[in-house]
Amino acid sequence: MAEEPEAVLQLPSSAAAASGETLSELSPETVTPEPPSSAAVSPGTEEPPGDTKKKIDILLKAVGDTPIMKTKKWAVERTRTIQGLIDFIKKFLKLVASEQLFIYVNQSFAPSPDQEVGTLYECFGSDGKLVLHYCKSQAWG
Amino acid sequence: MTDDKDVLRDVWFGRIPTCFTLYQDEITEREAEPYYLLLPRVSYLTLVTDKVKKHFQKALRQEDVSEIWFEYEGTPLKWHYPIGLLFDLLASSSALPWNITVHFKSFPEKDLLHCPSKDAVEAHFMSCMKEADALKHKSQVINEMQKKDHKQLWMGLQNDRFDQFWAINRKLMEYPPEENGFRYIPFRIYQKLGLSTLYYPGTMQTKVGLELRERDLPASERYLPAYASPVLGIKWPV
């Protein structure tokens, strides 16, 4: 998988974001455990194809009159949850906590907030990235 | 599909005998007897426990009642996991009835999603159906359905109406005869790790290396994904 040049920024954890805004450490809501030694899945312990780098590339697209993020491409840890991503986008867009934000995959479904982006990337990523649409209202039900 | 209707019905009508008990530290105005209920495996806790809530609220003061949540042996129960999955993961080796503790205070924000209304359950369920169809049909079948068809799926689940549900769901389970199955089969494997309450959901599909086609699955498990893929609670044979 080719490395994306230029605009891929790290999703800041403790470091200040490119915009100068400081974000507090976003700890993953779930811990990715070691796979059990007795592989319960046949056929054996096959690694997912391609590289298994810890971050995946996400492209964020605004829907409707939702503010557009200046930076759209992000490298995000696989274990980051959808809720974590929602919280990050809301902070980045300076939305108030009470405002809702919805994230959609394939412009068709909203994954559960506790779902990890790495898993979504494996199933629905293409061209080395996961495209997510975000919206302040329910765009696709 | 028609010759498999028996299996589909068995899966749909699976029930878990459950005993709900109010958490001992809840402040009660009157005695709160345990409440017994047969829970549908394919449904969701917050969808089927209205009577449980009403029963225990009668014993509490108004001001002590906030969002209900459930726990089994110290583990908060995620309402957005199907009931059958929760039972299989946590309690399948224990004697029946399944003993669930009911809480109205101290909502565990870190462990559970809030469930403000039945609309939240519907939204979650429909999203799961859409996610599954994204893998099966590139979302074509579910997106071509009318809103009333989506509503019928939900109402079928909510009201425990097998025929009503399957009238629509069968379309989501069809594939062109020239192909031998779905391109990708949506399912999730949940594993309980050690003694803690970590769940490791993984949505896997055939392109990640499991060469599965629907007919390769053992007969009884072939239909577990059928009703609401992705399904939940498959005990993968080692």
mmCIF file of C-alpha atoms in Angstrom:
data_model
loop_
_atom_site.group_PDB
_atom_site.id
_atom_site.type_symbol
_atom_site.label_atom_id
_atom_site.label_comp_id
_atom_site.label_asym_id
_atom_site.label_seq_id
_atom_site.Cartn_x
_atom_site.Cartn_y
_atom_site.Cartn_z
ATOM 1 C CA MET A 1 0.000 0.000 0.000
ATOM 2 C CA ALA A 2 1.627 3.265 -1.145
ATOM 3 C CA GLU A 3 2.237 5.875 1.501
ATOM 4 C CA GLU A 4 0.063 8.910 0.969
ATOM 5 C CA PRO A 5 2.210 12.033 0.602
ATOM 6 C CA GLU A 6 1.561 15.575 1.755
ATOM 7 C CA ALA A 7 -1.704 16.045 3.493
ATOM 8 C CA VAL A 8 -1.774 13.071 5.820
ATOM 9 C CA LEU A 9 -1.567 14.402 9.327
ATOM 10 C CA GLN A 10 -1.338 12.458 12.505
ATOM 11 C CA LEU A 11 -4.468 12.539 14.588
ATOM 12 C CA PRO A 12 -2.958 14.375 17.514
ATOM 13 C CA SER A 13 -2.877 12.596 20.815
ATOM 14 C CA SER A 14 -0.914 14.696 23.245
ATOM 15 C CA ALA A 15 0.812 16.928 20.707
ATOM 16 C CA ALA A 16 -0.743 20.146 19.525
ATOM 17 C CA ALA A 17 -2.755 19.929 16.349
ATOM 18 C CA ALA A 18 -1.538 21.647 13.186
ATOM 19 C CA SER A 19 -4.068 24.395 13.771
ATOM 20 C CA GLY A 20 -2.402 25.156 17.044
ATOM 21 C CA GLU A 21 -5.266 23.833 19.124
ATOM 22 C CA THR A 22 -4.157 21.508 21.858
ATOM 23 C CA LEU A 23 -6.082 18.302 22.247
ATOM 24 C CA SER A 24 -5.934 16.150 25.286
ATOM 25 C CA GLU A 25 -4.816 12.599 24.951
ATOM 26 C CA LEU A 26 -7.518 10.537 23.388
ATOM 27 C CA SER A 27 -7.204 7.156 24.952
ATOM 28 C CA PRO A 28 -8.833 4.360 23.078
ATOM 29 C CA GLU A 29 -12.128 3.269 24.620
ATOM 30 C CA THR A 30 -11.268 -0.340 24.040
ATOM 31 C CA VAL A 31 -7.998 -2.077 24.416
ATOM 32 C CA THR A 32 -6.922 -4.208 21.527
ATOM 33 C CA PRO A 33 -6.027 -7.463 23.211
ATOM 34 C CA GLU A 34 -3.507 -10.016 22.095
ATOM 35 C CA PRO A 35 -5.153 -12.665 20.005
ATOM 36 C CA PRO A 36 -5.628 -15.802 22.068
ATOM 37 C CA SER A 37 -2.881 -18.313 21.562
ATOM 38 C CA SER A 38 -5.350 -21.025 20.726
ATOM 39 C CA ALA A 39 -6.598 -19.551 17.504
ATOM 40 C CA ALA A 40 -10.297 -20.082 17.554
ATOM 41 C CA VAL A 41 -10.667 -19.172 13.942
ATOM 42 C CA SER A 42 -9.840 -21.488 11.090
ATOM 43 C CA PRO A 43 -7.909 -21.692 8.886
ATOM 44 C CA GLY A 44 -5.243 -20.967 11.453
ATOM 45 C CA THR A 45 -3.596 -17.714 12.316
ATOM 46 C CA GLU A 46 -3.609 -15.954 9.011
ATOM 47 C CA GLU A 47 -2.498 -12.359 9.157
ATOM 48 C CA PRO A 48 -4.666 -9.858 7.334
ATOM 49 C CA PRO A 49 -3.162 -9.209 3.920
ATOM 50 C CA GLY A 50 -1.093 -6.122 3.308
ATOM 51 C CA ASP A 51 0.735 -4.262 6.020
ATOM 52 C CA THR A 52 -0.522 -4.184 9.542
ATOM 53 C CA LYS A 53 0.508 -0.675 10.395
ATOM 54 C CA LYS A 54 -1.094 0.724 13.485
ATOM 55 C CA LYS A 55 -2.704 3.698 11.783
ATOM 56 C CA ILE A 56 -5.115 3.821 8.926
ATOM 57 C CA ASP A 57 -5.908 6.679 6.595
ATOM 58 C CA ILE A 58 -9.286 8.318 6.886
ATOM 59 C CA LEU A 59 -10.792 10.880 4.535
ATOM 60 C CA LEU A 60 -13.494 13.016 6.125
ATOM 61 C CA LYS A 61 -16.219 14.524 3.986
ATOM 62 C CA ALA A 62 -18.823 16.992 5.174
ATOM 63 C CA VAL A 63 -22.476 16.541 4.314
ATOM 64 C CA GLY A 64 -24.980 19.313 3.723
ATOM 65 C CA ASP A 65 -24.317 22.524 5.580
ATOM 66 C CA THR A 66 -21.992 20.896 8.092
ATOM 67 C CA PRO A 67 -18.773 22.879 8.340
ATOM 68 C CA ILE A 68 -15.952 21.525 6.214
ATOM 69 C CA MET A 69 -12.768 20.573 7.997
ATOM 70 C CA LYS A 70 -9.690 22.371 6.718
ATOM 71 C CA THR A 71 -7.757 19.155 7.044
ATOM 72 C CA LYS A 72 -9.620 16.242 5.583
ATOM 73 C CA LYS A 73 -7.077 13.453 5.609
ATOM 74 C CA TRP A 74 -6.017 11.927 8.852
ATOM 75 C CA ALA A 75 -3.921 8.994 9.998
ATOM 76 C CA VAL A 76 -5.827 7.395 12.837
ATOM 77 C CA GLU A 77 -4.961 4.505 15.150
ATOM 78 C CA ARG A 78 -6.873 1.376 14.292
ATOM 79 C CA THR A 79 -8.274 1.142 17.775
ATOM 80 C CA ARG A 80 -9.812 4.615 17.752
ATOM 81 C CA THR A 81 -13.569 4.275 18.088
ATOM 82 C CA ILE A 82 -16.186 6.092 16.105
ATOM 83 C CA GLN A 83 -17.163 7.957 19.269
ATOM 84 C CA GLY A 84 -13.562 9.063 19.686
ATOM 85 C CA LEU A 85 -13.547 10.313 16.115
ATOM 86 C CA ILE A 86 -16.850 12.131 16.613
ATOM 87 C CA ASP A 87 -15.480 13.853 19.710
ATOM 88 C CA PHE A 88 -12.362 14.870 17.801
ATOM 89 C CA ILE A 89 -14.274 16.303 14.841
ATOM 90 C CA LYS A 90 -16.617 18.220 17.141
ATOM 91 C CA LYS A 91 -13.629 19.754 18.917
ATOM 92 C CA PHE A 92 -11.916 20.538 15.633
ATOM 93 C CA LEU A 93 -15.034 22.213 14.269
ATOM 94 C CA LYS A 94 -15.617 23.935 17.610
ATOM 95 C CA LEU A 95 -19.087 22.449 17.982
ATOM 96 C CA VAL A 96 -20.659 22.506 21.410
ATOM 97 C CA ALA A 97 -20.877 19.203 23.241
ATOM 98 C CA SER A 98 -24.651 19.145 23.018
ATOM 99 C CA GLU A 99 -24.612 19.328 19.223
ATOM 100 C CA GLN A 100 -24.901 15.968 17.551
ATOM 101 C CA LEU A 101 -22.579 14.630 14.901
ATOM 102 C CA PHE A 102 -23.222 11.548 12.814
ATOM 103 C CA ILE A 103 -20.648 9.560 10.903
ATOM 104 C CA TYR A 104 -21.516 7.387 7.913
ATOM 105 C CA VAL A 105 -19.718 4.703 5.961
ATOM 106 C CA ASN A 106 -20.436 4.253 2.256
ATOM 107 C CA GLN A 107 -22.986 7.040 2.549
ATOM 108 C CA SER A 108 -25.367 4.410 3.840
ATOM 109 C CA PHE A 109 -24.944 3.345 7.457
ATOM 110 C CA ALA A 110 -23.859 4.830 10.738
ATOM 111 C CA PRO A 111 -21.535 2.472 12.597
ATOM 112 C CA SER A 112 -22.019 1.929 16.309
ATOM 113 C CA PRO A 113 -20.060 4.464 18.419
ATOM 114 C CA ASP A 114 -17.930 1.746 19.990
ATOM 115 C CA GLN A 115 -16.837 0.291 16.683
ATOM 116 C CA GLU A 116 -13.140 0.632 15.887
ATOM 117 C CA VAL A 117 -12.065 2.452 12.734
ATOM 118 C CA GLY A 118 -9.532 -0.270 11.958
ATOM 119 C CA THR A 119 -12.277 -2.834 11.605
ATOM 120 C CA LEU A 120 -14.307 -0.524 9.374
ATOM 121 C CA TYR A 121 -11.242 0.101 7.269
ATOM 122 C CA GLU A 122 -10.701 -3.623 6.756
ATOM 123 C CA CYS A 123 -14.249 -4.110 5.526
ATOM 124 C CA PHE A 124 -15.066 -0.867 3.783
ATOM 125 C CA GLY A 125 -11.788 0.814 2.961
ATOM 126 C CA SER A 126 -10.683 1.282 -0.627
ATOM 127 C CA ASP A 127 -7.634 2.757 -2.313
ATOM 128 C CA GLY A 128 -5.798 2.626 0.980
ATOM 129 C CA LYS A 129 -8.239 4.768 2.910
ATOM 130 C CA LEU A 130 -11.569 4.791 4.678
ATOM 131 C CA VAL A 131 -13.948 7.499 3.504
ATOM 132 C CA LEU A 132 -16.296 8.760 6.187
ATOM 133 C CA HIS A 133 -19.045 11.317 5.804
ATOM 134 C CA TYR A 134 -19.987 13.417 8.790
ATOM 135 C CA CYS A 135 -23.128 15.415 9.341
ATOM 136 C CA LYS A 136 -24.826 17.384 12.103
ATOM 137 C CA SER A 137 -28.137 15.733 11.242
ATOM 138 C CA GLN A 138 -29.107 12.225 10.247
ATOM 139 C CA ALA A 139 -28.282 12.231 6.574
ATOM 140 C CA TRP A 140 -28.928 8.602 5.748
ATOM 141 C CA GLY A 141 -31.243 7.495 8.533
ATOM 142 C CA MET B 1 -34.684 -20.805 1.584
ATOM 143 C CA THR B 2 -38.142 -22.293 1.979
ATOM 144 C CA ASP B 3 -36.915 -25.697 3.037
ATOM 145 C CA ASP B 4 -34.881 -24.095 5.797
ATOM 146 C CA LYS B 5 -37.840 -22.380 7.384
ATOM 147 C CA ASP B 6 -37.730 -24.679 10.399
ATOM 148 C CA VAL B 7 -34.220 -23.588 11.247
ATOM 149 C CA LEU B 8 -35.078 -19.945 10.662
ATOM 150 C CA ARG B 9 -38.024 -20.236 12.990
ATOM 151 C CA ASP B 10 -35.978 -22.000 15.652
ATOM 152 C CA VAL B 11 -33.439 -19.212 15.588
ATOM 153 C CA TRP B 12 -36.098 -16.506 15.678
ATOM 154 C CA PHE B 13 -38.100 -18.008 18.513
ATOM 155 C CA GLY B 14 -35.132 -18.820 20.750
ATOM 156 C CA ARG B 15 -35.801 -17.670 24.289
ATOM 157 C CA ILE B 16 -33.744 -17.313 27.453
ATOM 158 C CA PRO B 17 -35.529 -17.638 30.792
ATOM 159 C CA THR B 18 -34.353 -14.688 32.841
ATOM 160 C CA CYS B 19 -34.774 -13.495 36.399
ATOM 161 C CA PHE B 20 -34.442 -9.757 36.967
ATOM 162 C CA THR B 21 -33.526 -8.606 40.460
ATOM 163 C CA LEU B 22 -33.207 -5.041 41.650
ATOM 164 C CA TYR B 23 -29.745 -4.026 42.758
ATOM 165 C CA GLN B 24 -29.588 -4.244 46.529
ATOM 166 C CA ASP B 25 -28.309 -0.694 47.003
ATOM 167 C CA GLU B 26 -31.238 0.891 45.220
ATOM 168 C CA ILE B 27 -33.406 2.702 47.740
ATOM 169 C CA THR B 28 -36.834 1.174 47.750
ATOM 170 C CA GLU B 29 -40.082 2.383 49.191
ATOM 171 C CA ARG B 30 -41.604 -1.058 49.034
ATOM 172 C CA GLU B 31 -40.532 -4.609 48.421
ATOM 173 C CA ALA B 32 -39.224 -5.294 44.919
ATOM 174 C CA GLU B 33 -39.864 -8.890 44.017
ATOM 175 C CA PRO B 34 -37.746 -10.477 41.263
ATOM 176 C CA TYR B 35 -39.311 -10.367 37.825
ATOM 177 C CA TYR B 36 -39.231 -13.331 35.465
ATOM 178 C CA LEU B 37 -39.271 -13.035 31.717
ATOM 179 C CA LEU B 38 -38.489 -15.089 28.619
ATOM 180 C CA LEU B 39 -36.108 -12.943 26.580
ATOM 181 C CA PRO B 40 -35.952 -13.317 22.794
ATOM 182 C CA ARG B 41 -32.394 -14.106 21.730
ATOM 183 C CA VAL B 42 -32.671 -12.061 18.571
ATOM 184 C CA SER B 43 -33.856 -8.864 20.235
ATOM 185 C CA TYR B 44 -32.304 -6.153 22.394
ATOM 186 C CA LEU B 45 -32.597 -5.596 26.138
ATOM 187 C CA THR B 46 -33.989 -2.081 26.014
ATOM 188 C CA LEU B 47 -36.618 -3.184 23.508
ATOM 189 C CA VAL B 48 -38.149 -5.991 25.542
ATOM 190 C CA THR B 49 -37.912 -4.850 29.163
ATOM 191 C CA ASP B 50 -40.680 -2.259 29.484
ATOM 192 C CA LYS B 51 -42.501 -4.490 31.945
ATOM 193 C CA VAL B 52 -39.329 -4.998 33.946
ATOM 194 C CA LYS B 53 -38.841 -1.254 34.194
ATOM 195 C CA LYS B 54 -42.457 -0.631 35.226
ATOM 196 C CA HIS B 55 -42.313 -3.380 37.815
ATOM 197 C CA PHE B 56 -39.257 -2.031 39.602
ATOM 198 C CA GLN B 57 -40.126 1.618 39.240
ATOM 199 C CA LYS B 58 -43.174 0.939 41.389
ATOM 200 C CA ALA B 59 -40.855 0.142 44.257
ATOM 201 C CA LEU B 60 -38.713 3.261 43.907
ATOM 202 C CA ARG B 61 -39.272 6.897 44.619
ATOM 203 C CA GLN B 62 -39.698 9.071 41.537
ATOM 204 C CA GLU B 63 -36.547 11.042 42.268
ATOM 205 C CA ASP B 64 -34.434 7.885 42.422
ATOM 206 C CA VAL B 65 -35.331 6.750 38.919
ATOM 207 C CA SER B 66 -33.106 7.558 36.006
ATOM 208 C CA GLU B 67 -31.983 5.526 33.012
ATOM 209 C CA ILE B 68 -32.335 1.791 33.551
ATOM 210 C CA TRP B 69 -29.332 -0.413 32.941
ATOM 211 C CA PHE B 70 -28.588 -4.082 33.399
ATOM 212 C CA GLU B 71 -25.678 -6.019 34.768
ATOM 213 C CA TYR B 72 -24.664 -9.672 35.061
ATOM 214 C CA GLU B 73 -22.156 -10.633 37.747
ATOM 215 C CA GLY B 74 -20.607 -7.190 37.705
ATOM 216 C CA THR B 75 -20.527 -6.787 33.934
ATOM 217 C CA PRO B 76 -22.738 -4.011 32.542
ATOM 218 C CA LEU B 77 -24.792 -5.423 29.693
ATOM 219 C CA LYS B 78 -24.488 -3.567 26.408
ATOM 220 C CA TRP B 79 -28.026 -3.097 25.167
ATOM 221 C CA HIS B 80 -26.823 -2.768 21.595
ATOM 222 C CA TYR B 81 -25.611 -6.360 21.615
ATOM 223 C CA PRO B 82 -28.379 -8.872 20.898
ATOM 224 C CA ILE B 83 -29.636 -10.695 23.952
ATOM 225 C CA GLY B 84 -28.551 -14.089 22.669
ATOM 226 C CA LEU B 85 -25.004 -12.795 22.185
ATOM 227 C CA LEU B 86 -24.842 -11.402 25.713
ATOM 228 C CA PHE B 87 -26.065 -14.672 27.159
ATOM 229 C CA ASP B 88 -23.713 -16.836 25.066
ATOM 230 C CA LEU B 89 -20.722 -14.689 25.959
ATOM 231 C CA LEU B 90 -21.378 -14.311 29.661
ATOM 232 C CA ALA B 91 -23.761 -16.858 31.065
ATOM 233 C CA SER B 92 -24.132 -19.865 28.833
ATOM 234 C CA SER B 93 -22.262 -22.128 31.222
ATOM 235 C CA SER B 94 -24.332 -21.087 34.223
ATOM 236 C CA ALA B 95 -27.572 -22.660 35.331
ATOM 237 C CA LEU B 96 -30.831 -21.157 34.164
ATOM 238 C CA PRO B 97 -32.551 -18.821 34.736
ATOM 239 C CA TRP B 98 -30.152 -16.107 33.682
ATOM 240 C CA ASN B 99 -29.879 -13.772 36.673
ATOM 241 C CA ILE B 100 -29.709 -10.143 35.656
ATOM 242 C CA THR B 101 -29.408 -7.249 38.082
ATOM 243 C CA VAL B 102 -31.387 -4.090 37.391
ATOM 244 C CA HIS B 103 -29.982 -0.624 38.142
ATOM 245 C CA PHE B 104 -31.462 2.851 38.049
ATOM 246 C CA LYS B 105 -28.490 4.800 39.354
ATOM 247 C CA SER B 106 -24.800 5.338 38.574
ATOM 248 C CA PHE B 107 -25.028 4.726 34.857
ATOM 249 C CA PRO B 108 -21.635 3.315 33.761
ATOM 250 C CA GLU B 109 -20.736 5.895 31.124
ATOM 251 C CA LYS B 110 -17.513 4.168 30.154
ATOM 252 C CA ASP B 111 -19.103 0.801 29.495
ATOM 253 C CA LEU B 112 -22.525 1.451 28.080
ATOM 254 C CA LEU B 113 -24.123 3.549 25.420
ATOM 255 C CA HIS B 114 -27.177 5.510 26.457
ATOM 256 C CA CYS B 115 -30.514 4.372 25.091
ATOM 257 C CA PRO B 116 -32.751 7.429 25.175
ATOM 258 C CA SER B 117 -35.675 5.763 23.404
ATOM 259 C CA LYS B 118 -36.744 2.881 21.223
ATOM 260 C CA ASP B 119 -35.775 5.055 18.257
ATOM 261 C CA ALA B 120 -32.157 4.558 19.270
ATOM 262 C CA VAL B 121 -32.605 0.773 19.119
ATOM 263 C CA GLU B 122 -34.272 1.073 15.736
ATOM 264 C CA ALA B 123 -31.492 3.290 14.387
ATOM 265 C CA HIS B 124 -28.851 0.867 15.609
ATOM 266 C CA PHE B 125 -30.654 -2.168 14.232
ATOM 267 C CA MET B 126 -31.228 -0.607 10.823
ATOM 268 C CA SER B 127 -27.610 0.495 10.672
ATOM 269 C CA CYS B 128 -26.536 -3.084 11.301
ATOM 270 C CA MET B 129 -28.802 -4.291 8.509
ATOM 271 C CA LYS B 130 -27.367 -1.671 6.165
ATOM 272 C CA GLU B 131 -23.828 -2.528 7.130
ATOM 273 C CA ALA B 132 -24.518 -6.181 6.391
ATOM 274 C CA ASP B 133 -26.049 -5.403 3.028
ATOM 275 C CA ALA B 134 -23.082 -3.232 2.157
ATOM 276 C CA LEU B 135 -21.077 -6.454 2.289
ATOM 277 C CA LYS B 136 -23.665 -8.714 0.685
ATOM 278 C CA HIS B 137 -25.054 -6.575 -2.110
ATOM 279 C CA LYS B 138 -23.007 -3.363 -2.040
ATOM 280 C CA SER B 139 -26.085 -1.891 -0.328
ATOM 281 C CA GLN B 140 -28.111 -2.188 -3.540
ATOM 282 C CA VAL B 141 -30.921 -4.308 -2.159
ATOM 283 C CA ILE B 142 -31.503 -2.390 1.034
ATOM 284 C CA ASN B 143 -31.175 1.000 -0.650
ATOM 285 C CA GLU B 144 -33.711 0.078 -3.310
ATOM 286 C CA MET B 145 -36.286 -0.813 -0.679
ATOM 287 C CA GLN B 146 -38.922 1.712 0.245
ATOM 288 C CA LYS B 147 -39.039 3.262 3.628
ATOM 289 C CA LYS B 148 -42.063 1.166 4.484
ATOM 290 C CA ASP B 149 -40.055 -1.989 3.867
ATOM 291 C CA HIS B 150 -37.396 -0.823 6.308
ATOM 292 C CA LYS B 151 -40.160 -0.050 8.763
ATOM 293 C CA GLN B 152 -41.589 -3.519 8.294
ATOM 294 C CA LEU B 153 -38.247 -5.113 9.164
ATOM 295 C CA TRP B 154 -38.135 -3.142 12.360
ATOM 296 C CA MET B 155 -41.753 -3.695 13.299
ATOM 297 C CA GLY B 156 -41.327 -7.399 12.649
ATOM 298 C CA LEU B 157 -38.473 -7.515 15.126
ATOM 299 C CA GLN B 158 -40.130 -5.247 17.642
ATOM 300 C CA ASN B 159 -43.406 -7.148 17.630
ATOM 301 C CA ASP B 160 -41.918 -10.613 17.298
ATOM 302 C CA ARG B 161 -43.561 -11.193 13.923
ATOM 303 C CA PHE B 162 -41.518 -13.805 12.056
ATOM 304 C CA ASP B 163 -43.519 -13.727 8.824
ATOM 305 C CA GLN B 164 -43.681 -9.954 8.735
ATOM 306 C CA PHE B 165 -39.913 -9.740 9.199
ATOM 307 C CA TRP B 166 -38.974 -12.430 6.716
ATOM 308 C CA ALA B 167 -41.276 -11.102 4.004
ATOM 309 C CA ILE B 168 -38.678 -8.336 3.643
ATOM 310 C CA ASN B 169 -35.558 -10.024 4.950
ATOM 311 C CA ARG B 170 -35.739 -12.794 2.364
ATOM 312 C CA LYS B 171 -34.875 -10.193 -0.269
ATOM 313 C CA LEU B 172 -31.726 -9.396 1.679
ATOM 314 C CA MET B 173 -30.856 -13.074 1.686
ATOM 315 C CA GLU B 174 -31.126 -13.584 -2.062
ATOM 316 C CA TYR B 175 -28.344 -13.579 -4.591
ATOM 317 C CA PRO B 176 -28.378 -14.011 -8.372
ATOM 318 C CA PRO B 177 -28.622 -17.701 -9.288
ATOM 319 C CA GLU B 178 -25.548 -17.521 -11.520
ATOM 320 C CA GLU B 179 -23.439 -16.646 -8.487
ATOM 321 C CA ASN B 180 -22.882 -19.200 -5.792
ATOM 322 C CA GLY B 181 -23.445 -16.952 -2.844
ATOM 323 C CA PHE B 182 -22.794 -13.505 -1.476
ATOM 324 C CA ARG B 183 -19.537 -11.856 -2.346
ATOM 325 C CA TYR B 184 -18.898 -11.289 1.330
ATOM 326 C CA ILE B 185 -20.647 -12.847 4.301
ATOM 327 C CA PRO B 186 -21.138 -10.426 7.149
ATOM 328 C CA PHE B 187 -20.658 -11.801 10.605
ATOM 329 C CA ARG B 188 -18.952 -10.840 13.823
ATOM 330 C CA ILE B 189 -17.000 -13.047 16.159
ATOM 331 C CA TYR B 190 -17.027 -12.121 19.813
ATOM 332 C CA GLN B 191 -14.500 -13.646 22.121
ATOM 333 C CA LYS B 192 -14.377 -13.368 25.832
ATOM 334 C CA LEU B 193 -10.826 -12.850 26.949
ATOM 335 C CA GLY B 194 -9.711 -14.101 30.309
ATOM 336 C CA LEU B 195 -11.556 -12.926 33.339
ATOM 337 C CA SER B 196 -12.119 -9.349 32.323
ATOM 338 C CA THR B 197 -14.972 -7.862 30.427
ATOM 339 C CA LEU B 198 -13.136 -7.150 27.202
ATOM 340 C CA TYR B 199 -14.892 -8.044 24.023
ATOM 341 C CA TYR B 200 -12.984 -8.331 20.817
ATOM 342 C CA PRO B 201 -15.407 -7.804 17.997
ATOM 343 C CA GLY B 202 -14.004 -8.343 14.562
ATOM 344 C CA THR B 203 -15.939 -8.044 11.408
ATOM 345 C CA MET B 204 -14.322 -10.424 9.042
ATOM 346 C CA GLN B 205 -15.036 -11.080 5.490
ATOM 347 C CA THR B 206 -13.878 -13.542 2.947
ATOM 348 C CA LYS B 207 -11.249 -11.286 1.468
ATOM 349 C CA VAL B 208 -9.347 -11.208 4.752
ATOM 350 C CA GLY B 209 -8.429 -14.824 4.398
ATOM 351 C CA LEU B 210 -11.293 -16.866 5.706
ATOM 352 C CA GLU B 211 -12.448 -18.701 2.664
ATOM 353 C CA LEU B 212 -16.005 -19.198 3.550
ATOM 354 C CA ARG B 213 -18.997 -19.479 1.465
ATOM 355 C CA GLU B 214 -22.402 -19.789 2.966
ATOM 356 C CA ARG B 215 -22.677 -23.473 2.267
ATOM 357 C CA ASP B 216 -19.384 -24.192 3.983
ATOM 358 C CA LEU B 217 -20.840 -23.278 7.324
ATOM 359 C CA PRO B 218 -22.271 -26.103 9.411
ATOM 360 C CA ALA B 219 -25.970 -26.427 8.734
ATOM 361 C CA SER B 220 -27.246 -25.075 12.018
ATOM 362 C CA GLU B 221 -24.916 -22.129 11.953
ATOM 363 C CA ARG B 222 -25.613 -21.306 8.349
ATOM 364 C CA TYR B 223 -28.774 -19.591 9.424
ATOM 365 C CA LEU B 224 -27.484 -17.744 12.383
ATOM 366 C CA PRO B 225 -26.285 -14.922 10.152
ATOM 367 C CA ALA B 226 -29.440 -15.142 8.141
ATOM 368 C CA TYR B 227 -31.803 -12.995 10.073
ATOM 369 C CA ALA B 228 -29.832 -10.017 11.095
ATOM 370 C CA SER B 229 -26.422 -10.061 9.684
ATOM 371 C CA PRO B 230 -24.077 -9.283 11.077
ATOM 372 C CA VAL B 231 -24.827 -11.950 13.624
ATOM 373 C CA LEU B 232 -23.869 -12.287 16.797
ATOM 374 C CA GLY B 233 -22.870 -15.013 19.118
ATOM 375 C CA ILE B 234 -21.517 -17.542 16.686
ATOM 376 C CA LYS B 235 -19.432 -19.955 18.644
ATOM 377 C CA TRP B 236 -16.760 -20.590 16.139
ATOM 378 C CA PRO B 237 -15.687 -24.254 16.239
ATOM 379 C CA VAL B 238 -11.964 -24.574 16.882
#
